[in-house]
XYZ file of C-alpha atoms in Angstrom:
388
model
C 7.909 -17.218 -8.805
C 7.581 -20.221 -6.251
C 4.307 -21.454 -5.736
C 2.703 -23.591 -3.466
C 0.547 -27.120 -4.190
C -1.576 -28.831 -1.957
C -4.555 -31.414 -2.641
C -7.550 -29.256 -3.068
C -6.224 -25.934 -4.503
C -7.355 -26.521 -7.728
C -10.895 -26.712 -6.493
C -10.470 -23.213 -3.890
C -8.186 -21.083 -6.325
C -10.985 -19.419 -7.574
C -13.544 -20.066 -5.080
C -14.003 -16.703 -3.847
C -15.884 -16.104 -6.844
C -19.062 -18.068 -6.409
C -19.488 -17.269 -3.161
C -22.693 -15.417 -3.442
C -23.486 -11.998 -1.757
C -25.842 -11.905 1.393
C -27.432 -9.083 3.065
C -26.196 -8.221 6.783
C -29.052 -8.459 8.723
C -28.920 -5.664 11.342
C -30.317 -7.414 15.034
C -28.604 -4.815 17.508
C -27.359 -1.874 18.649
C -25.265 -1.125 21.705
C -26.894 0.942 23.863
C -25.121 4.498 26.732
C -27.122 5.768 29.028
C -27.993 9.111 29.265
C -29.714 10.676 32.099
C -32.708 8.171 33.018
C -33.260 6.591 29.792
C -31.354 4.275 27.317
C -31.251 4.977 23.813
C -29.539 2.729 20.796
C -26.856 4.056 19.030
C -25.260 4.049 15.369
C -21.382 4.292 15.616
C -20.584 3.186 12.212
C -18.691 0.195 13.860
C -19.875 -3.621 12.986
C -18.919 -6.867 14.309
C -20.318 -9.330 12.207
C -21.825 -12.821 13.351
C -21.162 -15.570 10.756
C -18.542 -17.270 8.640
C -15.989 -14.822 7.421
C -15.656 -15.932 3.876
C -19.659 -14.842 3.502
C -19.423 -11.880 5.203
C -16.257 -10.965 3.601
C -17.785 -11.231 -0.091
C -20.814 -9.408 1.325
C -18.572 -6.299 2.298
C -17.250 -5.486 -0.597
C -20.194 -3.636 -2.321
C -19.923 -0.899 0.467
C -16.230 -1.247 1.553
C -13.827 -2.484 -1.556
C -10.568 -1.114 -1.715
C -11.365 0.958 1.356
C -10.163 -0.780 4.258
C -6.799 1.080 5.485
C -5.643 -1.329 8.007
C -6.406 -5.093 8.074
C -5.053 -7.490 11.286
C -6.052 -10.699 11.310
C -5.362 -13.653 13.761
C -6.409 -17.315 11.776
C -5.875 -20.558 13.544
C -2.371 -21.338 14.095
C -3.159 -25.032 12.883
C -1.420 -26.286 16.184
C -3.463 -29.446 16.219
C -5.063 -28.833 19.817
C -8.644 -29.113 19.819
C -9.113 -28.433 23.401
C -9.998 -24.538 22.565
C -12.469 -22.563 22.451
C -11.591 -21.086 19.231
C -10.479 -24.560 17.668
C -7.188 -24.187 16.243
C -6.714 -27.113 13.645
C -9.468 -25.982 11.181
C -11.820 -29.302 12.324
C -14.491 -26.443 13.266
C -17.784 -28.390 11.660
C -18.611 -25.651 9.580
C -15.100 -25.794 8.276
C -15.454 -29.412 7.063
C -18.623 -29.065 5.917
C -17.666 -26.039 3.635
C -14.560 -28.515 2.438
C -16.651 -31.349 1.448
C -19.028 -29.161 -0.575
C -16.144 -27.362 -2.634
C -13.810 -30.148 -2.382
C -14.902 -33.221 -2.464
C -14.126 -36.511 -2.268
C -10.529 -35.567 -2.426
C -10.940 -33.816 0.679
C -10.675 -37.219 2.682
C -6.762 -36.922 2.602
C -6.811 -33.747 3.375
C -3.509 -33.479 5.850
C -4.662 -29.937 8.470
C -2.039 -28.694 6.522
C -4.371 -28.878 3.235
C -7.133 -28.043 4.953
C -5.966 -24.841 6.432
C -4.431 -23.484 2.685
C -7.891 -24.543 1.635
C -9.766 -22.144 4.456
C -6.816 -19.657 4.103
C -6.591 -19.225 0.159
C -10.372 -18.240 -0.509
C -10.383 -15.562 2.644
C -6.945 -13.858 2.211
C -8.342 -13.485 -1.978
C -11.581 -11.129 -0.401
C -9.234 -9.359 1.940
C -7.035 -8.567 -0.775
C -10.154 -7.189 -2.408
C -11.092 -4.848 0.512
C -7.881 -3.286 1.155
C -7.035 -0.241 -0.355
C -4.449 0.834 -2.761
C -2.375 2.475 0.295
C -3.448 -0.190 3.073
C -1.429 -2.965 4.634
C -2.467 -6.613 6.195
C -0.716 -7.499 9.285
C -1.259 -11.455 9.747
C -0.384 -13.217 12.848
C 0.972 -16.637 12.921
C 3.563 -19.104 14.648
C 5.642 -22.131 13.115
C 3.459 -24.606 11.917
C 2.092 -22.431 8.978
C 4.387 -19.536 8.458
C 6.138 -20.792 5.509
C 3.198 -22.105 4.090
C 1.131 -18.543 4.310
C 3.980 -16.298 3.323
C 4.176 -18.305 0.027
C 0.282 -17.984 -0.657
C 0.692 -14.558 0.119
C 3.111 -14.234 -1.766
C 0.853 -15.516 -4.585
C -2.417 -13.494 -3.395
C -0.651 -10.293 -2.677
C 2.659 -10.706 -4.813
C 6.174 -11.154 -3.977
C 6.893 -7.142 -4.725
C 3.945 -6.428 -2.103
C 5.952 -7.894 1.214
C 6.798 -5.380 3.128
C 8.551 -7.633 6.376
C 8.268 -9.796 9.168
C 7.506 -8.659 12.461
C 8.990 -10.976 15.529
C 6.464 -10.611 19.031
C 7.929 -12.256 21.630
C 4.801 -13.777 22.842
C 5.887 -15.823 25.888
C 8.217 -15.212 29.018
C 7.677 -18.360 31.056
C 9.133 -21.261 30.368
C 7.476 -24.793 30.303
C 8.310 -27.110 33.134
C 6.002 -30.568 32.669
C 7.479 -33.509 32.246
C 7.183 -33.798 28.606
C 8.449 -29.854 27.558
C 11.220 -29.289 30.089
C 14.001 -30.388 27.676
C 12.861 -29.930 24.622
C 13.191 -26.533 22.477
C 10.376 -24.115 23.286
C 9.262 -21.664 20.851
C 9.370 -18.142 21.957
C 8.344 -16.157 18.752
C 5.354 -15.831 16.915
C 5.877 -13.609 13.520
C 3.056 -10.967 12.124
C 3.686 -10.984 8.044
C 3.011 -7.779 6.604
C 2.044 -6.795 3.042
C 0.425 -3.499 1.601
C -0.780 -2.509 -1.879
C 2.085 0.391 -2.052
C 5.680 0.366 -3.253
C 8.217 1.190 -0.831
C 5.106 1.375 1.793
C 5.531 4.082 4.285
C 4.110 4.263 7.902
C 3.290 6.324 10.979
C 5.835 6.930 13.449
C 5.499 7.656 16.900
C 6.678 11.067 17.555
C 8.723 11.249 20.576
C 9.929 14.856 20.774
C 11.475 17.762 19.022
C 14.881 18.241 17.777
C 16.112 22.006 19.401
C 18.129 24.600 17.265
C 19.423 26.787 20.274
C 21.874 28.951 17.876
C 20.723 31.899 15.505
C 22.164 34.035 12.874
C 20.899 36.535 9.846
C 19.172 33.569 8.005
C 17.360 31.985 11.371
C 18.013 28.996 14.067
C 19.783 26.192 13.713
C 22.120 23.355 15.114
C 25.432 22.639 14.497
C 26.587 19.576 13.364
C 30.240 18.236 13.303
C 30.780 16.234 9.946
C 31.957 12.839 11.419
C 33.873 9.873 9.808
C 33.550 6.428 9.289
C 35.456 3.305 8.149
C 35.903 3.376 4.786
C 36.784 -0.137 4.679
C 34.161 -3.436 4.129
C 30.775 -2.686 1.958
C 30.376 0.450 3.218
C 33.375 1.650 1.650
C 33.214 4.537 -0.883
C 36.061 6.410 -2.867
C 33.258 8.998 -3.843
C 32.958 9.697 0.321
C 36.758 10.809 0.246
C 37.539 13.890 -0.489
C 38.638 17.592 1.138
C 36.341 19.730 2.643
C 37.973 23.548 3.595
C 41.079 21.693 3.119
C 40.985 19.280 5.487
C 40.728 15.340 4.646
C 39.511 12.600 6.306
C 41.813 10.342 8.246
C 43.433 7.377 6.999
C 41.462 4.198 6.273
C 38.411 6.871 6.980
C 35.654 8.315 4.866
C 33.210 11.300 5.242
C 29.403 10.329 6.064
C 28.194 13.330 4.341
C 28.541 12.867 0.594
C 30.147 15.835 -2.073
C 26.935 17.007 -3.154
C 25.347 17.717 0.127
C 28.956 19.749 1.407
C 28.568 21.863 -2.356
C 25.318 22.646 -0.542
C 26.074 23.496 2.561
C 29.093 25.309 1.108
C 26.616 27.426 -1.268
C 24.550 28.288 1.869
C 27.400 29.525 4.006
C 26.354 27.058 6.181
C 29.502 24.975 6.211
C 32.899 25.867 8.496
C 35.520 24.827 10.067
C 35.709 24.769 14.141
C 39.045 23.709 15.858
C 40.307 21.883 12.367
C 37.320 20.377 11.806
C 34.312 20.502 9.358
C 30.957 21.886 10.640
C 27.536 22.275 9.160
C 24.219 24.615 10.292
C 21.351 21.921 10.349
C 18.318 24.274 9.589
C 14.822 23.131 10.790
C 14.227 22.913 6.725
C 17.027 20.488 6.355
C 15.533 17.607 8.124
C 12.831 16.526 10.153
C 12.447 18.311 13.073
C 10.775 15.381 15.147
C 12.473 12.829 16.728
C 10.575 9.473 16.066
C 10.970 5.926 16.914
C 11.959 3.864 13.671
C 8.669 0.623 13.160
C 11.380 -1.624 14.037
C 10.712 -5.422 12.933
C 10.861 -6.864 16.262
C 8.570 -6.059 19.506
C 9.822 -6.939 22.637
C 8.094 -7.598 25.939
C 7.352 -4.271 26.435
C 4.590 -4.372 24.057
C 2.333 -6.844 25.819
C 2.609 -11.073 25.804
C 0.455 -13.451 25.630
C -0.097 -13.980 29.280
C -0.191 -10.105 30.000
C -3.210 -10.223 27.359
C -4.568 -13.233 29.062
C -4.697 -11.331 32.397
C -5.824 -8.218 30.625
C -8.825 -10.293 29.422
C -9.716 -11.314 33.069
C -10.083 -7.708 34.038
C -13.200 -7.795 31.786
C -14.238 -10.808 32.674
C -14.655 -12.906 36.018
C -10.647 -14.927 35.459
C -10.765 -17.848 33.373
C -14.706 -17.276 32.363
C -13.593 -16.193 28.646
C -12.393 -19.427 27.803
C -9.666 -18.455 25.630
C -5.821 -19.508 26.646
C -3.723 -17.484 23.862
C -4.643 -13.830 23.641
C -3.292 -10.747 21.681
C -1.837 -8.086 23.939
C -4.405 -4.615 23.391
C -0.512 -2.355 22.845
C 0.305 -4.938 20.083
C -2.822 -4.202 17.781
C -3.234 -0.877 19.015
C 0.651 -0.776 17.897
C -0.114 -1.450 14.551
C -3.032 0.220 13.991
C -1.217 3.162 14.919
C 1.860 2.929 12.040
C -0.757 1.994 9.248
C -4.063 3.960 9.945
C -5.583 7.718 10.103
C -7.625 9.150 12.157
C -10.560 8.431 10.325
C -9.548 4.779 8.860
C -11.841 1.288 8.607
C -9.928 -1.436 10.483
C -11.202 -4.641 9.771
C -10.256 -8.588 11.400
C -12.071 -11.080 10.249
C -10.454 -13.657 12.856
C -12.125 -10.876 15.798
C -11.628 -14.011 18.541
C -12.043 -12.200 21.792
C -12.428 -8.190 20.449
C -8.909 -7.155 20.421
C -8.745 -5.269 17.923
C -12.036 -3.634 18.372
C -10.338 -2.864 22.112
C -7.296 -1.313 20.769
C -9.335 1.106 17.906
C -11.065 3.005 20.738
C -8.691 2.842 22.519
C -6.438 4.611 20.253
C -9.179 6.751 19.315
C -9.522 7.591 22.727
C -5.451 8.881 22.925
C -5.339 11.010 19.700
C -9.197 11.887 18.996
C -9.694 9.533 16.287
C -12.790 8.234 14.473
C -11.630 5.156 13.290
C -14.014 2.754 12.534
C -13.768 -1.121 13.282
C -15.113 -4.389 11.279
C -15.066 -7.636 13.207
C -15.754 -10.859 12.194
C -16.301 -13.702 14.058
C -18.071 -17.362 13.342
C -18.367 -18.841 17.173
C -21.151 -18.420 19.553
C -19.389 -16.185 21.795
C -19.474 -13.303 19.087
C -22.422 -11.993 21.201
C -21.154 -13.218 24.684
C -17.815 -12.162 24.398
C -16.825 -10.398 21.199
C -19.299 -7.344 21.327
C -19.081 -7.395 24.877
């Protein structure tokens, strides 16, 4: 398998390791009212104050292998500085951690080397606290992708990638002097990866196929056997054959295979109406809700950047948050939603401005949930904005 070298790896490959346990040091609860007085309450949720790699290794004694559903939203190593959450891994605590592990050879460190070296040691402890039928959804935009899907690749292994989700994360173009003609990025990409073969999820149920017709053995649907082009890779001599006498067309080919007409045959449930092949779809033949498919691509619809930005200003007087690139509330909440249960631990270690935390109640607010949320976050505003 490929695998990825940068200066410093040899030093963080197997940092996770030493990094030593610490106690979570309980300051706060949130507080409802209820009548006249105020009382503190225990809802099982945490957001965590402090660098994640610590308070990653000092989850695991309670939570390894238990965390359903991880999101997480690291630096996109863009190389602006001029954010609150500082986006080209110079944070101070970053580059101190990186000259104690590192070293010396950390002085030609390119961001690019620094942020595998931040990256590596986290995405090992996450691996750690997911469990065996969880998936990690990771957001990220061009300047690291290929870099992170090949250490993923070599955290999670190749056979655990389940896809790559596109967001279309902005609408408006950019019209200053020095963007206007130039090619401007549209797309940012959420890798996914879970424990599981073949990994499964949710889908959102939509409605309920009808079976309006009845007979001795119960409702059902009918169903005329259709053909397709039996030409190109879909082609299949097995897919040709007669059914009550009658063949498909020329050049055509039967989408129901010989095995599943035997059956239908067998049942009864198989006839012909005007010339042409019919089946009774029972509500034990298939699924009887209609779902939309977790497609790989999520369109405006689900929330941009800017709609999150505005969202955020709701909460807070506009602008007063300090943070310019937001995740949309649907898009987590989207997630969250195909991966978890109604009782699951979601946990983001990046927690920036709370969205995630957002979209778990909020979900649990739709379908009577009790998930429970983890949030990590190393800045200041963990208290100020986070938790609030």
């Amino acid at each position: 398998m490929p695998t990825l070298n940068w200066i410093g790896k040899d030093k963080i490959i197997s940092h996770h390791q030493s990094i030593p346990y610490r106690v979570l040091e309980h300051n706060y609860g949130f507080t409802v009212k209820k009548g006249e007085q105020t009382e503190p309450t225990r809802s099982g949720n945490k957001i965590i104050h402090g660098d994640n790699l610590e308070a990653l290794k000092s989850l695991l004694p309670e939570y390894e292998r238990k965390v359903k559903c991880i999101y997480i939203d690291p630096p996109y190593n863009t190389g602006n500085e001029n954010w609150i959450y500082n986006d080209n891994v110079n944070h101070p605590k970053i580059k101190k951690w990186l000259g104690e592990v590192v070293g010396k050879s950390g002085e030609d460190f390119t961001r690019h080397d620094k942020w595998l070296c931040m990256m590596y040691p986290r995405l090992q402890l996450l691996k750690k606290l997911l469990a065996k039928d969880g998936a990690i959804f990771i957001s990220i935009d061009d300047n690291e992708q290929a870099n992170l899907k090949l250490i993923c690749d070599e955290i999670f292994g190749q056979k655990s990638f389940v896809g790559t989700i596109g967001w279309e994360s902005k609408t408006k173009s950019q019209n200053t002097k020095t963007a206007y003609n130039k090619l401007q990025p549209k797309m940012e990409y959420i890798l996914c990866y879970g424990k599981q073969k073949n990994k499964r999820f949710n889908l959102i149920k939509i409605g309920e196929k009808e079976y309006p017709e009845n007979d001795e053995k119960g409702e059902y649907r009918t169903h005329k056997i259709e053909e397709m082009s039996s030409e190109g890779v879909r082609g299949r001599c097995t897919m040709i054959f007669s059914i009550l006498g009658v063949n498909p067309g020329e050049g055509k080919q039967w989408q129901l295979g010989v095995e599943t007409i035997n059956m239908y045959n067998k049942r009864n449930d198989l006839f012909l109406y005007n010339n042409k092949p019919h089946i009774k779809v029972r509500p034990s033949d298939e699924r009887p809700s209609i779902t939309n498919p977790f497609w790989g691509f999520f369109s405006k619809e689900i929330g941009t950047g800017e709609s999150a930005k505005r969202e955020l200003n709701k909460i807070f007087f506009p602008n007063k948050h300090g943070f310019e690139t937001v995740k949309p509330k649907n898009l987590i909440e989207r997630l969250i939603y195909h991966e978890s249960l109604k009782n699951s631990i979601i946990l983001d270690s990046f927690a920036g401005s709370g969205t995630t935390a957002h979209a778990v109640l909020n979900l649990n607010k739709k379908d009577g949930g009790n998930r429970k949320f983890i949030l990590v976050e190393l800045e200041d505003y963990a208290n100020s904005i986070t938790s609030e």
